[in-house]
XYZ file of C-alpha atoms in Angstrom:
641
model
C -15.955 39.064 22.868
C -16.165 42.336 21.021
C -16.450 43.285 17.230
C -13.240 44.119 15.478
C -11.989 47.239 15.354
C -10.274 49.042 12.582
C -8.234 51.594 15.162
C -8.864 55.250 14.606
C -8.449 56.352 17.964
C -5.694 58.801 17.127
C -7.703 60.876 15.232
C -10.697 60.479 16.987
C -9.537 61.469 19.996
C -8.122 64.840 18.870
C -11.589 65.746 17.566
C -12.848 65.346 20.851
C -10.384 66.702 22.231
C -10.517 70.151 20.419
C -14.478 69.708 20.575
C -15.366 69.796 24.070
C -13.216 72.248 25.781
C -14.764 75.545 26.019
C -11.681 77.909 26.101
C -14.129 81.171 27.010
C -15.734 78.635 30.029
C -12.428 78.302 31.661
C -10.856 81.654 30.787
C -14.036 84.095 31.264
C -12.048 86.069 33.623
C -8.393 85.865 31.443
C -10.046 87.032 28.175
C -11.771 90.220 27.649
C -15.542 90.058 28.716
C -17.975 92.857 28.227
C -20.101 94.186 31.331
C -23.826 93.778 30.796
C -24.582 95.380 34.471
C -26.779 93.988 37.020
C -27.589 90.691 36.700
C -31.525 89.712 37.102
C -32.082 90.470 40.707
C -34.724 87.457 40.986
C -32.728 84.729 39.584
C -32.055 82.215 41.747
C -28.384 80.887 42.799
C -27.302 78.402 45.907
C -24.503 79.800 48.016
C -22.418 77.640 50.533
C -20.574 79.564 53.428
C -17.976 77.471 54.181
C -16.956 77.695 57.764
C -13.397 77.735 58.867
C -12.331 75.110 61.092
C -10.692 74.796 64.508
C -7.497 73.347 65.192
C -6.742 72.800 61.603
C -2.565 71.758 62.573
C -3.906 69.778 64.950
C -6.096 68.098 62.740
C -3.654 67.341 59.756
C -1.172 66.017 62.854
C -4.147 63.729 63.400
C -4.478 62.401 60.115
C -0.824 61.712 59.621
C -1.248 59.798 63.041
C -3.989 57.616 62.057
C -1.788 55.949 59.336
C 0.857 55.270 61.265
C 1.867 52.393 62.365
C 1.678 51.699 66.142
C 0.588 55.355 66.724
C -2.319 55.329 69.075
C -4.134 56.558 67.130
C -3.412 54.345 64.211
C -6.601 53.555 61.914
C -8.530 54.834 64.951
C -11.017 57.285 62.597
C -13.794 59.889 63.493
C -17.491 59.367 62.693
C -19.307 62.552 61.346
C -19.916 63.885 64.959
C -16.948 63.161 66.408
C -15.254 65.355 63.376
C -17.504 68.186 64.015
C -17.271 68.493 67.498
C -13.209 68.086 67.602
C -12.481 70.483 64.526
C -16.246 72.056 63.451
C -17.512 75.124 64.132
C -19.086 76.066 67.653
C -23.091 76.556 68.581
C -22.116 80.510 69.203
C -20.067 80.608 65.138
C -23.272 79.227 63.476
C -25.626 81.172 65.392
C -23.768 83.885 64.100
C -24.010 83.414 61.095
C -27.631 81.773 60.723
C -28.374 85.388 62.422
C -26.557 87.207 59.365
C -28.345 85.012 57.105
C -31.905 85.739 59.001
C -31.357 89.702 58.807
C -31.088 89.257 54.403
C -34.373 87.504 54.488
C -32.049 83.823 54.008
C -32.282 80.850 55.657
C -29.533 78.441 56.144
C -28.862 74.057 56.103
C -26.158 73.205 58.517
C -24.168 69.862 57.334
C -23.291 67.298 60.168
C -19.823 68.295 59.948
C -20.731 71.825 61.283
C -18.083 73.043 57.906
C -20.876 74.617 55.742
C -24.098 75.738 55.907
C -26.252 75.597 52.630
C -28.592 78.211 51.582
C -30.191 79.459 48.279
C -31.559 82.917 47.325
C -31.757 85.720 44.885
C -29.241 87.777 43.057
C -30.585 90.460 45.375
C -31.049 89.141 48.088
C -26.936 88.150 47.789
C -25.535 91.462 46.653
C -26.759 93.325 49.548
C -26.010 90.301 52.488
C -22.834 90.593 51.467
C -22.884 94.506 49.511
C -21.527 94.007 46.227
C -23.361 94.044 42.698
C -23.409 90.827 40.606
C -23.150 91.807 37.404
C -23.608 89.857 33.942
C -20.537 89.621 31.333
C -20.127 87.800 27.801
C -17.136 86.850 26.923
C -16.205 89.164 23.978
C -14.969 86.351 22.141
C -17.418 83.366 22.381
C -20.096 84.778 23.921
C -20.747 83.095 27.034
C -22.525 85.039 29.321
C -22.051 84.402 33.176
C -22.313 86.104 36.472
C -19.718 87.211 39.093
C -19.366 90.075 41.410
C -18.415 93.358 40.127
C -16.134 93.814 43.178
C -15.084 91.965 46.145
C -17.765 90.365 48.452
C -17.740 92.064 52.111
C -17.941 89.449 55.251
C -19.175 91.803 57.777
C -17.614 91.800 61.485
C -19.351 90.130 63.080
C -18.812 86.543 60.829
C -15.640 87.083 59.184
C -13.262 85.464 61.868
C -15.990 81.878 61.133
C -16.643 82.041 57.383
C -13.697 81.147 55.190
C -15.651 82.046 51.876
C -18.763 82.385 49.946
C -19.139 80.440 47.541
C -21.288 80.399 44.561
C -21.696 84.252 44.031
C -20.017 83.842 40.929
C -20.598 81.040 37.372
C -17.673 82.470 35.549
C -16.066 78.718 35.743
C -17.007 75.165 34.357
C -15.214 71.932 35.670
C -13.060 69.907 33.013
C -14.127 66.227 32.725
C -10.521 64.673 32.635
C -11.445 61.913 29.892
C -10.536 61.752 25.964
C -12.713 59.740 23.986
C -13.495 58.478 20.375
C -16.671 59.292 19.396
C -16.550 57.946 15.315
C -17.609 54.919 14.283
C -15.182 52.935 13.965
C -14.887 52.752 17.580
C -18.445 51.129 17.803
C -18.610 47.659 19.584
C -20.830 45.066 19.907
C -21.008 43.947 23.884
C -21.470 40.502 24.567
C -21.614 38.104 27.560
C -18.589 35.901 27.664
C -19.829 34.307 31.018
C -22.453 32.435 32.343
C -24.673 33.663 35.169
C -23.564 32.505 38.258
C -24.507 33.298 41.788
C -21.029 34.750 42.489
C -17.622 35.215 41.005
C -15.997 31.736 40.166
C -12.776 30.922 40.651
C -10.030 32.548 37.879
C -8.200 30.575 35.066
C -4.588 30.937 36.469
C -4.574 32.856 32.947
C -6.277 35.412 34.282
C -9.790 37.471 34.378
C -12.386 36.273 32.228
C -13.500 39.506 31.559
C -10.397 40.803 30.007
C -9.990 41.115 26.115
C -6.086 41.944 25.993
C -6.846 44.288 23.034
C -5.333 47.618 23.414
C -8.186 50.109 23.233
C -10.581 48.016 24.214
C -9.779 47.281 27.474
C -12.281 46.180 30.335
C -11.548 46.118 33.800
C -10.561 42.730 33.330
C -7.677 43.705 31.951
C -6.888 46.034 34.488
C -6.955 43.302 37.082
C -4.715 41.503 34.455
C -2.205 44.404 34.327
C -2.038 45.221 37.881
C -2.146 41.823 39.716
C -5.567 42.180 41.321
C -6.641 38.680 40.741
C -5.317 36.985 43.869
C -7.606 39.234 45.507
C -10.835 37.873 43.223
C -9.296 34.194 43.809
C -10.051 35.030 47.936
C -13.470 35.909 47.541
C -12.279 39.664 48.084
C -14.715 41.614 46.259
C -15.883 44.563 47.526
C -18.735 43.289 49.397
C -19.721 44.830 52.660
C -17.857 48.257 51.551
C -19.118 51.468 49.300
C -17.696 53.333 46.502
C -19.224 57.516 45.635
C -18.520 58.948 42.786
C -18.937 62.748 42.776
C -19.637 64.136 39.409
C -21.195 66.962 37.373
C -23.160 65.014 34.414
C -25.959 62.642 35.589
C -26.210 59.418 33.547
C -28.217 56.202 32.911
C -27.703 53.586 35.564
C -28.670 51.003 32.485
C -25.610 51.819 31.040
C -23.118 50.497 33.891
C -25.478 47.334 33.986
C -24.785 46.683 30.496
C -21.335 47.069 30.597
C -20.726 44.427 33.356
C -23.170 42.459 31.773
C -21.679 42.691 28.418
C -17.769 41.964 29.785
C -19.525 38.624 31.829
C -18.962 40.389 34.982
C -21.366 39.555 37.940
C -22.036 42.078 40.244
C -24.334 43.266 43.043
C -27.699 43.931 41.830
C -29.558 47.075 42.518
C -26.410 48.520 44.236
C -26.505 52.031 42.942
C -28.009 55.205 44.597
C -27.783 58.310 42.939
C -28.225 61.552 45.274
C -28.484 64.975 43.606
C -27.205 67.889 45.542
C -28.472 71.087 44.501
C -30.974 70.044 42.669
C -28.568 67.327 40.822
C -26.752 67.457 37.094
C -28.350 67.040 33.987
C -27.976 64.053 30.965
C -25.587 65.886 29.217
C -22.368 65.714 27.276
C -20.377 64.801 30.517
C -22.434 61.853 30.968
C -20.142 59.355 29.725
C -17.730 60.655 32.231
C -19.998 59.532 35.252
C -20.628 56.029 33.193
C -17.134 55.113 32.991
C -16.718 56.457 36.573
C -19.387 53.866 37.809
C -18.399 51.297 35.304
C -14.672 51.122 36.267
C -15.520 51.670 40.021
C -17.944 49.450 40.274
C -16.893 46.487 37.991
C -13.119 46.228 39.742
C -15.381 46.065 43.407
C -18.083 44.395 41.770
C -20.070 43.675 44.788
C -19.750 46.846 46.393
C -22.410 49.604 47.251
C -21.988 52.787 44.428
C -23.004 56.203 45.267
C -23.375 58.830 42.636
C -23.303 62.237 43.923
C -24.122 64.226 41.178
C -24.446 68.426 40.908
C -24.674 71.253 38.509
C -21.221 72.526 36.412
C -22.073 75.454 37.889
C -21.039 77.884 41.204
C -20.231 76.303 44.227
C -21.822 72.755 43.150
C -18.852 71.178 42.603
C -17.519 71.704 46.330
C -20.822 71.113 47.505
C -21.000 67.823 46.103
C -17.780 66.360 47.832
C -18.645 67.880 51.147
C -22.042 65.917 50.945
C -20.225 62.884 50.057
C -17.956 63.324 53.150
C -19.824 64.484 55.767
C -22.762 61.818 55.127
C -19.915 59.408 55.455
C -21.478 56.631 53.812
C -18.823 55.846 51.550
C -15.368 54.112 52.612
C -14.027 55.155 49.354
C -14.212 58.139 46.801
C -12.880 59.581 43.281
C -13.608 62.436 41.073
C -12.491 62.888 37.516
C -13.119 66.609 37.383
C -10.669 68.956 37.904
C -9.207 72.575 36.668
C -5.809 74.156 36.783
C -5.054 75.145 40.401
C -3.790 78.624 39.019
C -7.352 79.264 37.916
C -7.891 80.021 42.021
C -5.371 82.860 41.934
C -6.931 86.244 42.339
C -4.470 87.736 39.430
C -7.101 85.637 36.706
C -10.064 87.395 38.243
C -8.298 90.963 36.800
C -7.795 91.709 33.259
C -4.136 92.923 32.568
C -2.930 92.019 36.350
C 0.661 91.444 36.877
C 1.384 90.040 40.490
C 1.561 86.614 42.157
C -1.633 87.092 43.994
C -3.054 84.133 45.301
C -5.080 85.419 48.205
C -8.447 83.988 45.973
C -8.039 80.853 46.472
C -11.586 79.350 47.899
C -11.963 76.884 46.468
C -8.363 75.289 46.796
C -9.004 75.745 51.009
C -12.758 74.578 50.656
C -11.266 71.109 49.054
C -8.583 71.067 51.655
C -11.298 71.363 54.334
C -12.879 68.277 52.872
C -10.163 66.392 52.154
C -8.899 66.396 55.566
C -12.199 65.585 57.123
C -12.489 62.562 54.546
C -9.293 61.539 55.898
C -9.930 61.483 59.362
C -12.768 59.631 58.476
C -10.355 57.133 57.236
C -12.629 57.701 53.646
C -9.800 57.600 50.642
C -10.109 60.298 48.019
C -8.779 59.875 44.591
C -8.518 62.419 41.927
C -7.865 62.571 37.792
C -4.798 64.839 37.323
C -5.658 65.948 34.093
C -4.573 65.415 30.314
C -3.028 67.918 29.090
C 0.591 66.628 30.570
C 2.338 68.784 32.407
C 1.012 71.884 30.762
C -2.397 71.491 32.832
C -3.912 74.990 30.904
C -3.233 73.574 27.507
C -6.610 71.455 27.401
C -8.717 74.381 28.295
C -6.572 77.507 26.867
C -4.463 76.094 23.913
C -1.753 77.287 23.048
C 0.439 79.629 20.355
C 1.980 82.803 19.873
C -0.602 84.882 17.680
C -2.964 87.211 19.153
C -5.540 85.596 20.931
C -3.710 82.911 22.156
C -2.454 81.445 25.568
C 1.172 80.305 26.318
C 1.734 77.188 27.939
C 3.252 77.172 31.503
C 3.922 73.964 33.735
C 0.753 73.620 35.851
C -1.417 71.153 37.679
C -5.040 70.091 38.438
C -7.162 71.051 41.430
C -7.825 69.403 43.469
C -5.631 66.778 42.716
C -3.007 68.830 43.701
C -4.103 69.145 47.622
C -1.501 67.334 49.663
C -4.111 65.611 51.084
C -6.099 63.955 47.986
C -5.145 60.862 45.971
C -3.404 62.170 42.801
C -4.347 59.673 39.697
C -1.603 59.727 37.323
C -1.325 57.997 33.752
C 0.896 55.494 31.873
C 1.165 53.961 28.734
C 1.018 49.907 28.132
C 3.071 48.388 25.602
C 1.460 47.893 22.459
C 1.955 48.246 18.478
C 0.801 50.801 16.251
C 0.701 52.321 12.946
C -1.149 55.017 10.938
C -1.467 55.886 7.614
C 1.505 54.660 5.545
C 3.798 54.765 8.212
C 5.394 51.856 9.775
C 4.309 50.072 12.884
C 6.323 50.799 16.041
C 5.768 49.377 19.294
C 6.096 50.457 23.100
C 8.275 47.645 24.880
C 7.307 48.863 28.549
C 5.291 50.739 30.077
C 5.787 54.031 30.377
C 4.631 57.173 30.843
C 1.497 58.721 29.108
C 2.344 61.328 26.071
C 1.392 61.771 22.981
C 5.172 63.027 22.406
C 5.657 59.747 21.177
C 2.874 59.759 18.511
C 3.650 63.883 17.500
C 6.991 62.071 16.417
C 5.387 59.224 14.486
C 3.299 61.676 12.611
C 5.788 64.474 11.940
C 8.281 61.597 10.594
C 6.020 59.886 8.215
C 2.817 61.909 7.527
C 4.427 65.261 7.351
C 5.839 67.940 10.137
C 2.643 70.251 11.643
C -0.253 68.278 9.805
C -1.298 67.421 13.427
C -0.552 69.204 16.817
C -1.009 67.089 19.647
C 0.583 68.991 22.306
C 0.326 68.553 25.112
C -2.380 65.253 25.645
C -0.625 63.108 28.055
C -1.018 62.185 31.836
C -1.235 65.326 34.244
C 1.643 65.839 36.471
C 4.061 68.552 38.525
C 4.624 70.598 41.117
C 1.789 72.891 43.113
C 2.779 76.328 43.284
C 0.228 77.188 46.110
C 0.689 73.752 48.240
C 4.142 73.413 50.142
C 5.679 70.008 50.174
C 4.003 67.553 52.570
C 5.635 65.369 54.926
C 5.287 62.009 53.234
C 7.412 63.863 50.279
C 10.282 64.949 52.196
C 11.864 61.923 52.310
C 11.244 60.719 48.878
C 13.921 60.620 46.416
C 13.127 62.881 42.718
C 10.648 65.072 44.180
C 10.965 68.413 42.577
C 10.580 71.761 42.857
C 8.579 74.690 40.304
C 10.488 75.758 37.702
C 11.327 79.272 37.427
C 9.870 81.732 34.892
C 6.755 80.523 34.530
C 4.120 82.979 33.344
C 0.399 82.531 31.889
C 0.522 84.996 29.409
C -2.214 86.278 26.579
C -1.045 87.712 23.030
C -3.503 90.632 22.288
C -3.377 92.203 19.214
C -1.118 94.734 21.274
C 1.440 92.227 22.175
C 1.928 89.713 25.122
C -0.165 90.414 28.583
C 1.071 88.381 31.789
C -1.706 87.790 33.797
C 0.306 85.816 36.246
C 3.723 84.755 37.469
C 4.314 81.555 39.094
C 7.008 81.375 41.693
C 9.749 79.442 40.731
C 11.725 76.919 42.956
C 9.008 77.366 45.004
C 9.053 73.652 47.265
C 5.864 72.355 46.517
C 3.586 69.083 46.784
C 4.804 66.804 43.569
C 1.547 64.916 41.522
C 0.651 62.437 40.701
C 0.768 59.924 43.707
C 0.226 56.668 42.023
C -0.448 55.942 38.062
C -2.115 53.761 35.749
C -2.901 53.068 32.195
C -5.128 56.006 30.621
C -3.622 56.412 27.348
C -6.816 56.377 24.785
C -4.321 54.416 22.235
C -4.107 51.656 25.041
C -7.581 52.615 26.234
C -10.694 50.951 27.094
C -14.582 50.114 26.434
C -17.317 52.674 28.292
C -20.816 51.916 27.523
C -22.954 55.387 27.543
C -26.023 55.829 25.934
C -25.268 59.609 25.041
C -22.539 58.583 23.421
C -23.944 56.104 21.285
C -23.311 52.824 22.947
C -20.288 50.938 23.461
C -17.603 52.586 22.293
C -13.765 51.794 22.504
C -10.666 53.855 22.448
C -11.151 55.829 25.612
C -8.682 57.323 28.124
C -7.527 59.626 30.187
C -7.045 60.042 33.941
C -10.495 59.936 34.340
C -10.356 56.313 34.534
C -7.373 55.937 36.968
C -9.573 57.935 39.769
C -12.268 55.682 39.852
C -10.114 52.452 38.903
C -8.013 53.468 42.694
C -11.550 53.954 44.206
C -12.347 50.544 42.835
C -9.474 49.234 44.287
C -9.650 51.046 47.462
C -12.781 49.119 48.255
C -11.593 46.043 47.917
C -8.371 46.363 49.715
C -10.967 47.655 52.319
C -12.758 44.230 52.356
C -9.302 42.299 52.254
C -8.403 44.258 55.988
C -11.616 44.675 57.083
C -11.477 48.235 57.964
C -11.030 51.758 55.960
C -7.909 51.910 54.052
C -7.689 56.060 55.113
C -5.475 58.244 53.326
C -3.512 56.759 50.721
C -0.800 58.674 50.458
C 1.396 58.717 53.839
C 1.027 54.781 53.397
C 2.336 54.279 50.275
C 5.422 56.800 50.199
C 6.309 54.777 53.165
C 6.339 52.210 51.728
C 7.440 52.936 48.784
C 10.687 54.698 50.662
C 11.266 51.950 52.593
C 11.037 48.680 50.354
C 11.127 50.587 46.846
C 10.371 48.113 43.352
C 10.629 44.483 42.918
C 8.628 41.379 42.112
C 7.499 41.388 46.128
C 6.813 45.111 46.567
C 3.563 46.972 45.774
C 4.888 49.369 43.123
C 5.955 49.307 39.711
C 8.613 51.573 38.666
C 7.973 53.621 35.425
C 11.074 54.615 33.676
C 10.321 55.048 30.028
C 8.117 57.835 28.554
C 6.854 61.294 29.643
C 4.244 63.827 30.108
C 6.205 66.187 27.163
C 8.144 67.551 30.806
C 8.997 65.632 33.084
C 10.420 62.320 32.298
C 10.115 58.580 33.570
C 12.851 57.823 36.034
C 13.968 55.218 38.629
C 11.713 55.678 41.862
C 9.728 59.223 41.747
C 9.039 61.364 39.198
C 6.498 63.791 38.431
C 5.390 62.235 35.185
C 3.807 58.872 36.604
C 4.474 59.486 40.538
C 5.430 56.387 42.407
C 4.816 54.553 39.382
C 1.916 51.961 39.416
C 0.497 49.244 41.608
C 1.059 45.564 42.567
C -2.388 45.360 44.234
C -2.079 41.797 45.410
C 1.572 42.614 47.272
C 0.433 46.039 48.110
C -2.678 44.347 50.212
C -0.392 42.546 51.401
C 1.589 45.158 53.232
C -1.499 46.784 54.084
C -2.824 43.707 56.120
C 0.692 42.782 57.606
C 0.901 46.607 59.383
């Protein structure tokens, strides 16, 4: 089916690794940045007031309801309208506000949720609506020049009880694609089709799905189906068909390239099934492309006859948010994943202040704009799934580093945003058993699965090619506890859920010795990630066709895959019932609590391995989660409730 490879993932991976993570684009306001004053008052920027909504316990009381079983209210899910006129702001609020908007010379979109109205302007025309001056600053050490306020944004009277926050005053931060690949060329393949055409899936081999190459690194989503017993599903007819998948992403890409990967694998799927829809103004072809290919690839070839819709926007402002609330409030979609993310202490008003020293975390937009989505989506009965990240359980590593000399970030335990929101999907990682060697050294193999860090290899490497030639801390699968989101209700019960660590500081070595910019709380109760787990180690990784990345390529991984491989999933456990799935999360813990592992349950227990923190365990941990699926026993419990 493919070429063979002579493995050089380890390497490869690193390179990328280290290559596309701008420190200065995730740390402009943690590293000294010069003030260039007043940014050009003409330029152009989209803005997004976010409007708070009503009822918000009464909501969230709502959701629970509408996944449990023989509730009323059970699986009984709002359309669009229904949403905003229960929770969404009132005719008087968005008068209001469209009147503020009117008196800066700004005019205003209101989304069918009634949660945000959309509206674009100048620089000017935004630093006196809401009387502060956006300034310009470059980033003293890479030179990255971006725009933010040069002091907090005023919400006069008269909207400030109905606008949670402005967004997109300020470009000081770029979203993290959550995805490690190996771009050399020994990770080139040749794609082939294995299968004939055929007017719809056949039957599988009681071996399993034809698609699947059982080669570590260059794994399809055949294999996937292999390793997490989706093929009774396939053997039904079960398929996705009649249900839609979005992705929402910040890289456009070529729809060619998720043809030829299902193409290539001998997967038939749904012609002409993919839409993309660009919110403000849509994303580029760029370097994050691949990460929308294998989004659509995995999504789309697990549900291989559902609908795919790419909502794609700018790495820039409030884009990122705005994306996800188009997604939910058109409504389209039964099903959703993102594999962006950044550290949810990146929210906390302490990073916006060189030198603070307090646990501020009254800045936190964007972590209650995503919450506002999410539970919308979830009333909806639309399930969200996102990447936790890849820099194990030291979530700033990826984007800060790490060391001691000036100039340098320490490492505390973090997590992704917004994987972290209690109400989103959490994607965790594992490990596969496989064999490897490198070098000179000898091969070892990983028995069971386990989970995802490259602990394992930093041993390999300091035993037999030599102590500190390579630092690979801390790649592994994203996982912990939130210290801004308490503990939700479907955790309370569960056994291993734990609670922040104490002493927990990001810190910055100057040249005049350590600066904290922030302290965590410790033993602060908080909502464990991830929820549910599965492979995304690059060394057990898998094929992504993407023309800016040269082709077909193997040797990828990261949680970016697990996100859209649950959306995949989603869909087609969607077809299976014949309704929404809803949120994920108050179903499985459930279930999880109340039948826990074994050959007839719907989980997997991970026990092995770790995310250089927090280690695999019986039932949860915060390394894997719940561990990963049994999607054919899992539907089953699904359909029997």
């Amino acid at each position: 089916m493919l070429a063979t490879l002579h493995r050089k993932t380890l390497a490869a991976s690193l390179t990328l690794l280290l290559a596309t993570a701008s420190t200065a684009s995730f740390a402009a306001g943690m590293k000294p940045a010069a003030d260039l004053g007043a940014a050009n008052a003409n330029q152009k920027v989209n803005v997004t007031l976010v409007l708070k909504l009503h009822n918000q316990q009464q909501l969230e009381q709502f959701v629970q309801q509408t996944v449990t079983p023989g509730h009323p209210n059970y699986r009984r899910f709002l359309t669009t309208a229904q949403f905003a006129d229960k929770y969404g702001a009132t005719d008087q609020e968005i008068k209001r506000v469209q009147d503020f908007l009117r008196q800066n010379g700004l005019t205003g979109t209101l989304l069918p949720n009634r949660m945000a109205i959309r509206t674009s302007g100048t620089i000017s025309q935004f630093a006196t609506a809401f009387q502060t001056p956006i300034h310009n600053y470059v980033s003293k050490e890479s030179g990255d020049v971006f725009h933010r306020p040069a002091k907090a944004p005023v919400l006069p009277s008269s909207i400030a009880d109905t606008v949670l926050v402005a967004s997109g005053l300020s470009n000081e931060h770029k979203v993290l694609s959550h995805r490690i690949t190996t771009p050399d060329k020994a990770t080139q393949v040749s794609m082939q089709a294995t299968a004939k055409t055929q007017a719809k899936l056949a039957p599988l081999p009681a071996d399993g799905h034809p698609a699947a190459t059982g080669v570590p690194g260059e794994y399809t989503v055949g294999d996937v189906a292999n390793l997490y017993n989706i093929n009774p599903l396939y053997a039904r007819g079960v398929t996705g068909k009649g249900t839609t998948v979005a992705i929402v992403t910040l890289s456009d890409f070529f729809e060619e390239d998720a043809q030829a990967y299902w193409d290539g694998i001998g997967l038939v799927t749904k012609p002409h099934r993919i839409t993309k829809v660009p919110v403000d103004g849509g994303a580029p072809i760029d370097g994050g492309s691949g990460e929308t290919s294998l989004d659509v690839e995995q999504a789309g070839g697990l549900a291989p006859e559902a609908d795919i819709l790419v909502y794609h926007a700018p790495n820039s402002g409030s884009s990122f948010t705005n994306a996800a609330l188009q997604a939910v409030s058109d409504n389209v979609a039964d099903t959703i994943s993102t594999s962006w993310g950044l550290p949810e202490i990146y929210n906390f008003a302490a990073l916006n202040v060189d030198g603070a020293k307090n646990t501020d975390t009254t800045d936190v937009g964007d972590l209650q704009i995503w919450h506002q989505i999410l539970l919308e989506a979830a009333a909806q009965g639309q399930s969200f799934f996102a990447a936790t990240g890849d820099s194990g359980a030291y979530d700033t590593v990826r984007g800060l580093g790490h060391g001691t000399e000036p100039g340098t970030f320490n490492a505390p335990l973090t997590v992704d945003s917004p994987a972290s929101d209690p109400f989103m999907t959490a994607a965790g990682g594992t490990t596969v058993p496989f064999s490897y060697a490198f070098r000179n050294g000898p091969t070892e193999s990983i028995t069971k699965e386990q989970v995802w860090g490259w602990d394992y290899l930093q041993n390999y490497f300091d035993k037999y090619v030599g102590q500190g030639v390579i630092d690979l801390y801390s790649v592994g699968a994203g996982g912990g506890v939130s210290v801004y989101w308490k503990r939700p209700f479907y955790q309370l019960f569960t056994s291993g859920i734990r609670n922040s660590e104490k002493n927990q500081t990001l810190t910055y070595n100057d040249t005049t010795g350590p600066q904290v910019l922030l302290k965590l709380p410790g033993n602060f109760h908080g909502r464990n990630l991830p929820d549910i787990s599965l492979n995304a180690d690059p060394e057990t990784g898998y094929i992504v066709v993407s023309t800016v990345d040269g082709g077909a390529t193997a040797g990828n991984g990261g949680t970016s895959f697990v996100a859209p491989q649950l959306n995949g999933i989603s869909a087609l456990l969607t077809q299976s019932s014949g309704r929404r799935v809803g949120f994920w999360n108050p179903q499985v813990y459930a279930l999880q609590n109340i039948f826990g592992y074994g050959k007839w349950t719907g989980f997997n227990d991970i026990r092995q391995g770790d995310n250089w923190f927090y280690h695999g365990s019986g039932g949860y941990e915060p390394g894997s989660g719940i561990g990963t699926l049994n999607v054919a026993n899992f539907d089953l419990f699904l359909r029997a409730f």
